[in-house]
Coordinates of C-alpha atoms in Angstrom, one line a residue:
F1 CA -70.9 173.6 93.1
S2 CA -73.6 171.0 93.6
A3 CA -73.3 170.8 97.3
Q4 CA -72.9 174.5 98.1
H5 CA -75.1 176.1 95.5
S6 CA -77.8 173.5 94.7
L7 CA -76.7 173.4 91.1
H8 CA -76.9 170.1 89.3
P9 CA -76.5 168.6 85.8
G10 CA -79.1 170.3 83.6
A11 CA -79.0 173.7 85.3
K12 CA -79.3 176.3 82.5
F13 CA -76.9 179.2 81.8
H14 CA -78.4 182.5 80.6
S15 CA -75.9 184.9 79.1
C16 CA -76.4 188.6 79.1
V17 CA -73.1 190.2 78.0
P18 CA -74.3 188.8 75.5
R19 CA -72.4 185.6 75.4
T20 CA -73.4 182.1 74.5
E21 CA -72.9 179.0 76.6
K22 CA -70.0 178.1 74.3
D23 CA -68.4 181.5 74.8
C24 CA -68.6 181.2 78.6
A25 CA -67.1 177.6 78.5
Q26 CA -64.2 178.8 76.4
T27 CA -63.6 181.7 78.7
L28 CA -63.5 179.5 81.8
Q29 CA -61.3 176.9 80.1
A30 CA -58.9 179.6 78.8
S31 CA -58.6 181.2 82.3
S32 CA -58.1 177.8 84.0
P33 CA -56.9 175.2 81.5
S34 CA -57.0 172.5 84.1
Y35 CA -60.8 173.0 84.6
S36 CA -63.1 171.1 82.2
L37 CA -66.7 172.3 82.0
P38 CA -69.0 169.3 81.6
V39 CA -71.4 169.5 78.6
S40 CA -74.3 168.7 80.8
F41 CA -73.5 171.3 83.5
T42 CA -73.5 175.0 83.1
V43 CA -73.5 177.8 85.6
S44 CA -75.9 180.6 86.5
V45 CA -74.0 183.7 87.4
D46 CA -75.0 187.1 88.9
Y47 CA -72.5 189.7 87.8
L48 CA -73.8 192.3 90.2
N49 CA -73.0 190.2 93.2
M50 CA -69.2 190.2 92.6
Q51 CA -68.2 189.3 96.1
W52 CA -70.3 186.1 95.9
L53 CA -68.8 185.3 92.5
R54 CA -65.3 185.8 93.7
R55 CA -65.9 183.6 96.7
F56 CA -66.8 180.5 94.8
L57 CA -65.1 181.1 91.5
T58 CA -61.7 182.0 92.8
P59 CA -60.5 178.3 92.7
L60 CA -61.1 178.4 89.0
G61 CA -58.4 181.1 88.6
I62 CA -60.6 183.7 86.8
C63 CA -60.6 186.6 89.3
K64 CA -59.0 188.9 86.7
F65 CA -61.9 188.0 84.3
L66 CA -64.4 188.9 87.0
H67 CA -62.6 192.1 88.0
R68 CA -62.7 193.3 84.4
F69 CA -66.5 192.9 84.3
S70 CA -67.0 194.4 87.8
L71 CA -65.6 197.7 86.5
H72 CA -68.6 197.8 84.2
R73 CA -71.2 196.5 86.6
P74 CA -74.1 195.7 84.2
Q75 CA -77.6 197.0 85.1
L76 CA -80.5 195.0 86.5
H77 CA -82.0 193.6 83.3
R78 CA -78.6 192.2 82.3
W79 CA -78.2 190.0 85.3
L80 CA -77.5 186.3 84.7
I81 CA -80.3 184.4 86.1
S82 CA -81.3 180.7 85.9
G83 CA -84.5 180.5 83.9
D84 CA -85.5 176.9 83.6
G85 CA -86.6 176.3 87.2
A86 CA -83.6 174.1 88.0
Q87 CA -82.6 176.5 90.8
R88 CA -85.2 178.7 92.5
W89 CA -84.3 182.2 93.5
N90 CA -84.1 183.1 97.2
D91 CA -82.5 185.6 99.5
Y92 CA -79.1 183.9 99.1
D93 CA -79.0 184.4 95.4
S94 CA -80.2 188.0 95.3
P95 CA -77.9 191.0 95.5
E96 CA -77.6 192.8 98.9
E97 CA -78.6 196.1 97.5
F98 CA -81.4 196.9 95.0
N99 CA -83.5 199.9 94.1
F100 CA -86.0 199.8 91.3
A101 CA -85.6 203.5 90.5
S102 CA -81.9 203.5 90.1
H103 CA -81.3 200.0 88.7
V104 CA -84.2 200.0 86.3
L105 CA -85.7 203.4 85.4
D106 CA -82.4 205.2 85.3
Y107 CA -80.9 202.5 83.1
W108 CA -83.7 202.9 80.5
A109 CA -83.2 206.7 80.7
Q110 CA -79.6 206.1 79.9
M111 CA -80.5 203.8 77.0
E112 CA -82.8 206.5 75.6
G113 CA -80.0 209.0 75.8
E114 CA -77.7 206.7 73.9
G115 CA -80.4 206.0 71.3
K116 CA -80.6 202.4 72.3
R117 CA -84.3 202.3 73.0
G118 CA -87.2 202.8 70.6
P119 CA -89.4 205.9 70.4
G120 CA -92.2 204.7 72.6
P121 CA -92.9 206.6 75.8
A122 CA -92.5 205.2 79.3
L123 CA -96.0 206.4 80.3
W124 CA -98.8 207.2 77.9
W125 CA -101.8 208.7 79.7
V126 CA -105.1 209.8 78.2
N127 CA -108.6 210.8 79.5
D128 CA -112.1 211.3 78.0
Q129 CA -111.6 215.0 77.7
G130 CA -108.9 214.5 75.0
D131 CA -106.0 215.3 77.3
E132 CA -102.8 213.3 76.7
I133 CA -99.5 213.1 78.5
K134 CA -96.4 211.2 77.2
W135 CA -93.3 210.8 79.4
S136 CA -90.1 209.3 78.2
F137 CA -87.9 207.4 80.6
R138 CA -85.6 210.4 80.8
E139 CA -88.6 212.7 81.7
L140 CA -89.8 210.1 84.2
R141 CA -86.4 209.9 85.8
D142 CA -86.2 213.7 86.2
L143 CA -89.8 214.1 87.4
S144 CA -89.5 211.3 89.9
R145 CA -86.3 212.8 91.2
R146 CA -88.2 216.1 91.7
A147 CA -90.8 214.1 93.6
A148 CA -88.2 212.6 95.7
N149 CA -86.8 216.0 96.6
V150 CA -90.4 217.2 97.5
F151 CA -90.7 214.3 100.0
E152 CA -87.2 214.7 101.5
Q153 CA -86.6 218.4 101.5
T154 CA -90.1 219.9 101.7
C155 CA -91.9 217.2 103.7
G156 CA -89.0 216.0 105.8
L157 CA -89.7 212.4 105.0
Q158 CA -86.9 209.9 105.6
H159 CA -86.0 206.4 104.7
G160 CA -88.5 204.1 106.4
D161 CA -91.3 206.6 106.9
R162 CA -94.7 205.8 105.5
L163 CA -96.9 207.6 103.0
A164 CA -100.5 206.9 102.2
L165 CA -101.1 207.1 98.5
I166 CA -104.8 207.5 97.6
L167 CA -105.1 208.7 94.0
P168 CA -107.1 207.7 90.9
R169 CA -105.4 207.0 87.6
V170 CA -103.6 210.3 87.3
P171 CA -100.0 210.6 86.1
E172 CA -98.8 211.8 89.5
W173 CA -99.6 208.3 90.9
W174 CA -96.5 207.0 89.1
L175 CA -94.4 209.9 90.1
V176 CA -95.3 209.6 93.8
T177 CA -94.7 205.8 93.7
V178 CA -91.2 206.1 92.1
G179 CA -90.4 209.1 94.2
C180 CA -91.1 207.0 97.3
I181 CA -88.9 204.2 96.0
R182 CA -86.0 206.7 95.4
T183 CA -86.2 208.0 98.9
G184 CA -86.9 204.7 100.7
V185 CA -90.3 206.0 101.9
I186 CA -92.8 203.1 102.2
F187 CA -95.8 203.9 100.0
I188 CA -99.3 202.5 101.0
P189 CA -101.7 202.5 98.0
G190 CA -105.4 202.8 98.4
T191 CA -108.4 203.1 96.1
A192 CA -109.8 206.6 95.6
Q193 CA -113.2 205.1 96.3
M194 CA -112.5 205.1 100.0
K195 CA -114.4 207.2 102.5
A196 CA -113.4 208.9 105.7
K197 CA -113.7 205.8 107.9
D198 CA -111.6 203.7 105.5
I199 CA -108.9 206.4 105.4
L200 CA -108.9 206.9 109.2
Y201 CA -108.3 203.2 109.7
R202 CA -105.5 203.0 107.2
I203 CA -103.6 206.1 108.5
Q204 CA -103.9 205.0 112.1
M205 CA -102.9 201.4 111.5
S206 CA -100.0 202.2 109.2
Q207 CA -98.8 205.2 111.2
A208 CA -98.4 207.1 108.0
K209 CA -96.6 210.4 108.4
A210 CA -97.9 211.8 105.1
I211 CA -100.8 211.4 102.7
V212 CA -101.0 212.2 99.0
T213 CA -104.6 212.4 97.6
T214 CA -106.9 214.2 95.2
D215 CA -109.4 217.1 95.5
S216 CA -112.4 214.9 96.1
L217 CA -110.9 213.3 99.1
V218 CA -109.6 216.4 100.9
P219 CA -112.9 216.7 102.9
E220 CA -112.8 213.1 103.8
V221 CA -109.2 213.4 105.1
E222 CA -110.0 216.6 106.9
S223 CA -112.9 215.0 108.8
V224 CA -110.5 212.5 110.4
A225 CA -107.2 214.3 110.5
S226 CA -107.6 215.3 114.1
E227 CA -107.7 211.7 115.1
C228 CA -104.3 211.0 113.3
P229 CA -101.7 212.8 115.4
G230 CA -98.9 211.1 113.5
L231 CA -100.0 212.5 110.2
K232 CA -97.7 215.5 109.7
T233 CA -98.0 216.3 106.0
K234 CA -101.0 216.5 103.7
I235 CA -100.4 216.7 100.0
V236 CA -103.0 217.3 97.3
V237 CA -102.6 216.6 93.6
S238 CA -104.6 219.5 92.2
D239 CA -104.6 222.7 90.1
H240 CA -106.2 224.4 93.2
N241 CA -104.8 225.2 96.6
H242 CA -106.4 223.9 99.9
E243 CA -105.7 225.5 103.2
G244 CA -103.4 223.3 105.3
W245 CA -102.3 221.2 102.3
L246 CA -99.2 221.2 100.2
N247 CA -99.8 221.3 96.4
F248 CA -97.8 218.5 94.7
R249 CA -97.9 220.0 91.3
T250 CA -96.7 223.4 92.5
L251 CA -93.9 221.8 94.5
L252 CA -92.9 219.5 91.7
R253 CA -92.3 222.5 89.3
S254 CA -89.9 224.2 91.7
A255 CA -88.1 221.1 92.9
S256 CA -84.6 220.2 91.7
P257 CA -84.2 217.3 89.2
D258 CA -81.0 216.3 90.9
H259 CA -81.3 213.6 93.5
T260 CA -79.2 210.8 94.9
C261 CA -81.2 207.6 95.1
V262 CA -81.1 205.8 98.5
K263 CA -79.1 202.6 98.6
S264 CA -81.9 200.2 99.4
K265 CA -81.2 196.8 100.9
M266 CA -83.1 193.9 99.4
K267 CA -84.9 193.3 102.7
D268 CA -85.9 197.0 103.1
P269 CA -89.7 197.5 103.1
M270 CA -91.0 199.1 100.0
V271 CA -94.8 199.0 100.0
I272 CA -97.7 197.9 102.2
F273 CA -101.0 196.7 100.7
F274 CA -104.2 196.5 102.8
T275 CA -106.0 193.2 102.2
S276 CA -109.4 192.1 103.3
G277 CA -110.1 189.1 105.5
T278 CA -113.0 187.2 106.8
T279 CA -113.0 188.7 110.3
G280 CA -112.0 192.2 111.4
Y281 CA -110.7 195.0 109.3
P282 CA -108.1 194.7 106.5
K283 CA -104.6 193.5 107.3
M284 CA -101.4 195.1 106.2
A285 CA -99.3 192.9 103.9
K286 CA -95.8 194.3 103.8
H287 CA -93.4 193.7 100.9
N288 CA -89.7 194.4 100.6
Q289 CA -87.6 195.3 97.6
G290 CA -87.9 191.7 96.5
L291 CA -91.3 192.4 95.0
A292 CA -89.6 194.8 92.5
F293 CA -86.5 192.6 92.0
R294 CA -88.6 189.6 91.1
S295 CA -90.0 191.5 88.1
S296 CA -86.3 191.8 87.0
V297 CA -85.8 188.0 86.7
P298 CA -86.4 186.9 83.1
S299 CA -87.8 183.6 84.2
C300 CA -90.4 185.4 86.3
R301 CA -91.7 187.4 83.4
K302 CA -92.7 184.6 81.2
F303 CA -96.4 185.2 81.5
L304 CA -96.3 188.5 79.7
K305 CA -93.0 188.4 77.9
L306 CA -93.0 192.2 77.5
K307 CA -90.6 193.9 75.0
T308 CA -89.5 197.5 74.7
S309 CA -91.9 197.8 71.7
D310 CA -94.9 196.6 73.8
V311 CA -97.7 198.9 75.0
I312 CA -99.6 197.4 77.9
W313 CA -102.9 198.5 79.2
C314 CA -103.5 197.2 82.7
M315 CA -106.9 198.3 84.0
S316 CA -106.4 197.6 87.7
D317 CA -107.4 200.1 90.3
P318 CA -104.2 202.0 91.5
G319 CA -105.1 200.8 95.1
W320 CA -104.3 197.1 94.3
I321 CA -101.1 195.2 94.0
L322 CA -101.9 194.4 90.3
A323 CA -101.5 198.0 89.5
T324 CA -98.1 198.2 91.2
V325 CA -97.0 195.1 89.3
G326 CA -98.8 195.4 86.0
C327 CA -98.7 199.1 85.6
L328 CA -95.3 199.8 86.9
L329 CA -92.8 197.0 87.9
E330 CA -93.3 194.5 85.1
P331 CA -93.6 196.8 82.0
W332 CA -90.9 199.3 83.1
T333 CA -88.4 196.5 83.9
A334 CA -88.8 195.4 80.3
G335 CA -88.6 199.0 79.0
A336 CA -92.2 198.8 77.7
T337 CA -94.8 201.5 77.5
V338 CA -97.5 201.8 80.2
F339 CA -100.8 202.9 78.7
V340 CA -103.4 204.5 81.0
H341 CA -106.9 205.6 80.2
N342 CA -108.3 207.5 83.1
L343 CA -111.8 206.1 82.9
P344 CA -114.2 207.2 85.7
Q345 CA -115.9 203.9 85.2
F346 CA -115.6 201.0 82.8
D347 CA -117.5 201.7 79.6
P348 CA -117.3 198.8 77.1
K349 CA -117.8 201.1 74.1
V350 CA -114.9 203.4 75.2
I351 CA -112.7 200.4 75.9
V352 CA -113.3 199.0 72.4
E353 CA -112.7 202.5 70.8
T354 CA -109.4 202.8 72.8
L355 CA -108.1 199.4 71.7
F356 CA -108.8 200.5 68.1
K357 CA -107.3 204.0 68.4
Y358 CA -104.1 203.3 70.3
P359 CA -101.3 200.8 69.5
I360 CA -101.9 198.7 72.5
T361 CA -100.3 195.2 72.3
Q362 CA -101.2 193.7 75.6
C363 CA -104.3 194.1 77.8
L364 CA -104.6 193.0 81.4
A365 CA -108.1 193.4 82.9
A366 CA -110.7 191.8 85.2
P367 CA -113.1 189.2 83.7
A368 CA -115.9 191.7 84.1
V369 CA -114.3 194.0 81.5
Y370 CA -114.1 191.2 78.8
R371 CA -117.6 190.2 79.8
M372 CA -119.0 193.7 79.3
V373 CA -117.4 194.0 75.9
L374 CA -118.9 190.7 74.8
Q375 CA -122.3 191.6 76.0
K376 CA -122.4 194.7 73.9
N377 CA -122.4 192.6 70.7
I378 CA -120.1 195.0 68.9
S379 CA -119.6 193.7 65.3
N380 CA -115.9 194.1 64.9
L381 CA -113.5 193.1 67.7
R382 CA -110.4 192.4 65.6
F383 CA -108.1 194.9 67.2
P384 CA -105.3 195.9 64.9
T385 CA -102.3 195.8 67.3
L386 CA -103.5 193.7 70.2
E387 CA -101.5 190.5 70.6
H388 CA -102.1 189.2 74.2
C389 CA -105.0 189.3 76.6
A390 CA -104.8 188.4 80.3
T391 CA -107.2 188.4 83.2
G392 CA -107.3 187.7 86.9
G393 CA -109.3 188.0 90.1
E394 CA -112.0 185.6 89.1
S395 CA -112.7 183.1 86.3
L396 CA -114.5 183.6 83.0
L397 CA -117.1 181.0 81.9
P398 CA -115.9 178.5 79.2
E399 CA -118.3 180.0 76.7
E400 CA -116.9 183.5 77.4
Y401 CA -113.4 182.3 76.6
E402 CA -114.7 180.8 73.4
Q403 CA -116.6 183.9 72.3
W404 CA -113.6 186.1 72.9
K405 CA -111.4 183.8 70.9
Q406 CA -113.8 183.6 68.0
R407 CA -114.5 187.4 67.9
T408 CA -110.9 188.7 68.5
G409 CA -108.7 185.8 67.4
L410 CA -107.0 185.9 70.8
S411 CA -107.1 183.6 73.8
I412 CA -107.5 185.0 77.3
H413 CA -104.7 184.0 79.6
E414 CA -105.5 183.7 83.3
V415 CA -103.2 184.9 86.1
Y416 CA -103.6 184.4 89.8
G417 CA -102.2 186.2 92.8
Q418 CA -103.0 188.0 96.1
S419 CA -101.9 191.1 97.9
E420 CA -99.5 188.9 99.9
T421 CA -97.9 187.3 96.8
G422 CA -98.2 189.3 93.7
I423 CA -98.8 187.3 90.5
T424 CA -97.9 183.6 91.4
C425 CA -99.6 181.5 88.7
A426 CA -100.3 182.2 85.0
I427 CA -101.0 180.7 81.6
F428 CA -97.8 181.8 79.9
R429 CA -97.9 183.1 76.4
E430 CA -96.3 180.0 74.9
M431 CA -98.4 177.6 77.0
K432 CA -101.4 175.6 75.9
V433 CA -104.5 177.3 77.3
K434 CA -106.7 175.0 79.5
R435 CA -109.9 177.0 79.9
G436 CA -110.7 177.5 83.6
S437 CA -107.2 176.9 84.8
I438 CA -105.1 179.7 86.4
G439 CA -102.0 178.1 84.9
K440 CA -98.7 177.0 86.4
A441 CA -96.5 178.5 89.1
I442 CA -94.3 181.4 88.2
L443 CA -90.7 181.3 89.4
P444 CA -89.4 181.7 92.1
F445 CA -92.6 180.2 93.6
D446 CA -92.9 176.5 94.3
I447 CA -96.6 176.0 94.5
Q448 CA -98.2 172.8 95.8
I449 CA -101.7 171.8 96.8
I450 CA -101.6 171.2 100.6
D451 CA -103.9 170.2 103.4
E452 CA -104.4 172.0 106.7
K453 CA -101.2 170.7 108.1
G454 CA -99.0 171.6 105.1
N455 CA -98.8 168.1 103.6
I456 CA -98.6 168.0 99.8
L457 CA -101.6 166.4 98.2
P458 CA -101.6 164.2 95.1
P459 CA -102.9 165.5 91.7
N460 CA -106.6 166.1 91.3
T461 CA -107.1 166.3 95.1
E462 CA -108.8 169.4 96.5
G463 CA -106.8 171.4 99.0
Y464 CA -105.2 174.8 99.6
I465 CA -102.8 176.7 97.3
G466 CA -99.6 176.6 99.2
I467 CA -96.3 178.4 98.4
R468 CA -93.1 176.9 99.8
I469 CA -91.4 179.2 102.3
K470 CA -88.9 176.8 103.8
P471 CA -85.9 176.4 103.7
T472 CA -85.9 179.8 102.0
R473 CA -88.7 182.4 101.6
P474 CA -89.1 183.2 97.9
L475 CA -88.5 186.7 96.6
G476 CA -91.8 188.6 96.0
L477 CA -93.7 187.0 98.8
F478 CA -94.8 189.4 101.5
V479 CA -92.7 189.7 104.6
G480 CA -95.7 189.3 106.9
Y481 CA -98.7 191.1 108.2
E482 CA -97.5 194.3 109.8
N483 CA -98.1 194.5 113.6
S484 CA -99.9 191.1 113.4
P485 CA -97.4 188.3 114.0
E486 CA -100.2 186.1 115.1
K487 CA -102.0 186.6 111.7
T488 CA -98.7 185.8 109.9
S489 CA -98.3 182.6 111.9
E490 CA -101.8 181.6 111.0
V491 CA -101.0 181.4 107.3
E492 CA -97.7 179.6 107.8
C493 CA -98.5 176.0 107.5
G494 CA -95.5 173.7 107.9
D495 CA -93.1 174.5 105.0
F496 CA -95.8 176.5 103.2
Y497 CA -97.7 179.8 103.1
N498 CA -101.3 178.8 103.0
S499 CA -103.2 181.2 100.7
G500 CA -106.6 180.2 101.9
D501 CA -107.7 179.6 98.3
R502 CA -109.0 176.1 97.4
A503 CA -107.7 174.4 94.2
T504 CA -106.5 171.3 92.6
I505 CA -103.5 170.6 90.4
D506 CA -103.5 168.2 87.4
E507 CA -100.8 165.8 86.2
D508 CA -99.5 168.5 83.8
G509 CA -99.0 171.0 86.7
Y510 CA -102.0 173.2 85.8
I511 CA -103.8 174.6 88.8
W512 CA -107.6 174.9 89.0
F513 CA -109.0 177.5 91.3
L514 CA -112.1 176.5 93.2
G515 CA -112.8 179.4 95.5
R516 CA -112.0 180.9 98.9
S517 CA -112.1 178.7 102.0
D518 CA -113.4 181.7 104.0
D519 CA -116.2 184.3 103.5
V520 CA -114.2 186.9 101.6
I521 CA -116.2 188.1 98.7
N522 CA -114.6 188.6 95.2
A523 CA -116.6 191.2 93.2
S524 CA -115.0 191.9 89.8
G525 CA -111.6 191.3 91.5
Y526 CA -112.4 193.5 94.5
R527 CA -111.8 191.5 97.7
I528 CA -114.5 192.5 100.3
G529 CA -114.3 191.4 103.9
P530 CA -117.8 190.7 105.2
T531 CA -117.0 192.4 108.6
E532 CA -116.3 195.7 106.8
V533 CA -119.8 195.8 105.3
E534 CA -121.5 194.4 108.4
N535 CA -120.0 197.1 110.6
A536 CA -121.1 199.8 108.1
L537 CA -124.6 198.5 108.1
V538 CA -125.0 198.4 111.9
E539 CA -124.2 202.1 112.0
H540 CA -127.6 202.7 110.4
P541 CA -130.3 203.2 113.1
A542 CA -132.6 200.7 111.4
V543 CA -130.1 197.8 111.8
S544 CA -129.9 195.7 114.9
E545 CA -127.8 192.9 113.5
S546 CA -126.4 192.1 110.0
A547 CA -124.8 189.3 108.2
V548 CA -123.1 189.6 104.8
V549 CA -122.5 186.8 102.2
S550 CA -121.6 186.5 98.6
S551 CA -124.2 186.1 96.0
P552 CA -123.5 184.8 92.4
D553 CA -123.7 187.5 89.7
K554 CA -123.4 186.9 85.9
D555 CA -121.5 190.2 85.4
R556 CA -119.3 190.6 88.5
G557 CA -118.9 187.0 89.5
E558 CA -120.0 187.7 93.1
V559 CA -121.8 190.6 94.7
V560 CA -122.5 191.4 98.3
K561 CA -125.8 190.3 99.8
A562 CA -127.0 191.4 103.3
F563 CA -129.3 189.8 105.8
I564 CA -130.6 192.4 108.3
V565 CA -132.4 192.2 111.7
L566 CA -134.3 195.4 112.0
N567 CA -134.9 197.4 115.1
P568 CA -138.6 197.3 116.1
E569 CA -139.3 200.9 115.2
F570 CA -138.4 200.2 111.6
L571 CA -140.5 197.1 111.0
S572 CA -143.4 199.2 109.5
H573 CA -141.2 201.1 107.1
D574 CA -141.5 200.5 103.3
Q575 CA -138.9 197.8 102.7
E576 CA -138.0 198.8 99.1
Q577 CA -137.3 202.3 100.2
L578 CA -135.3 201.0 103.2
I579 CA -133.2 198.8 101.0
K580 CA -132.2 201.7 98.8
E581 CA -131.5 203.8 101.9
L582 CA -129.2 201.1 103.4
Q583 CA -127.4 200.6 100.1
E584 CA -126.7 204.4 99.9
H585 CA -125.7 204.4 103.5
V586 CA -123.0 201.8 102.9
K587 CA -121.7 203.8 99.9
S588 CA -121.5 206.9 102.1
V589 CA -119.4 205.3 104.9
T590 CA -117.1 203.0 103.0
A591 CA -115.9 202.4 99.5
P592 CA -118.9 202.1 97.2
Y593 CA -117.8 198.8 95.6
K594 CA -118.7 197.2 99.0
Y595 CA -122.4 198.0 99.0
P596 CA -125.0 195.2 99.0
E597 CA -125.6 195.1 95.3
G598 CA -127.1 191.6 95.6
G599 CA -129.9 193.0 97.7
V600 CA -131.0 193.1 101.4
C601 CA -133.1 190.5 103.1
F602 CA -134.9 191.4 106.4
R603 CA -135.1 189.1 109.4
I604 CA -137.6 189.8 112.2
A605 CA -136.1 187.5 114.9
Q606 CA -133.6 189.3 117.1
N607 CA -132.0 186.4 119.0
H608 CA -129.8 185.0 116.2
H609 CA -126.0 185.4 116.5
R610 CA -124.5 186.8 113.3
Q611 CA -122.4 183.7 112.6
N612 CA -125.5 181.5 113.0
Q613 CA -127.3 183.7 110.5
K614 CA -124.4 183.2 108.0
K615 CA -124.5 179.5 108.3
G616 CA -128.1 179.4 107.7
T617 CA -128.2 181.7 104.7
S618 CA -128.1 180.6 101.1
K619 CA -126.2 182.2 98.3

């Protein structure tokens, strides 16, 4: 065992039949009297991978015992998984086949049917107009099967095809996502704030065969559709019909609720996230089924510790990986309720009212949300059901942590992750909160602070956050940048993936985030590549050259600030009016969150290279 499977004295056994360690030891000894299980050595077992079990347990003479259990192959959340960190999960340990829809959602639908799950819905959606939708897991199962049939039968999409998913927080986002997983179609989330230029880039780069979007983005898609010959199917989520578009709601009503879920391999691609970088346009971070499977591992869910009775409100934009993880994979794996308030924009008053009105037990939001609530000076913030608060994307100030704790009675627990990694570090619920720390590594990640060559640095030494990828790549880490092997190679540093984020680690294993090593701007959790904004600015006739940097902001952490070299004919224009015009221009050609909110500074000299300008500018 020790040599072949990296198990050692102290490795912990987690039972899910349920059985205790004593029960298992007695079973092993009864099946093979000559075998003695040491008190200090217990075994981690994966009942779904029966062939693997038979291979190394056959010498113990318990094949009949295993065969008896294989007839009742337990579902995903019952898997036996080592949870103490003694053995890290990798591709060898994981099952060959896995599909989140069939192994997780269909299981909870079955539990509901048998009366073995509480009355809480799987999805609880509300908006400001008083509309409310509640779907049970059984309803979610049937509706997502209908969605799968829409994609396969009506749209002709097949396993491995790609679908661009650009929707706001509407219930159909969850149906499309799960429908894609059921069919093996790779979904590509994007924020509904995107403009035509953003959409064009994503469709062309991803080679998406289909797009699902909303009414407001139909004109944006139509304006670039002729430049996307591979885009065969356009689907709108609407109560109205559009010429040349399929109506998702209409098709869903007529589709069959009977569907056979694809048998996905663990290494099959599941989702692609676009992630901003310092240079060029966003890269495509491709994830396989391991991203969903990782949420199934109990030791990986310590930071939220969701239960079936929990109601979690994750306020992430549907275009980001946090929404996929925090609004779908994590809560539904635990059988919890996903709460969604379709806010057009964050309003602290509405957020507070929502936390009082609905039985929300966990809240996951950007620091800007907590900051806005605190700044409103609302007298009562003792929310009746709220038990846990988490944040990520940037750090709160120490005084903001303290204010929240004093006024709500709850600590804010930080999480950290990227589009490439999902959530990798966190202050777990049972951990001591060290204000300003992003916590400790979440299994299966082995996180170290490294230098440029991949050497591990000692505690309290500044370096890069590195995730070990050798000898085995951990589940949940992206496969690579699609169509960019050179970009993938750039972030592989020795035995580690180099996140590009600077940090230190203390003697207790707490990680302290210091910032990006590049020029990526983090505004309220939105990652903005300078090049994207610079390219938008130079499209304006007034702009000869542009350089974009981050500027500190008390509400959003960082905002975009632009330095502009004007063309001569615009030198006499009113600068205040021109600033407003340039800001509106950026909003019109790319996602509005990228506009230079931090202001625009004009430069007269026209012989400075953009990079030289950046190096000479001050935040």
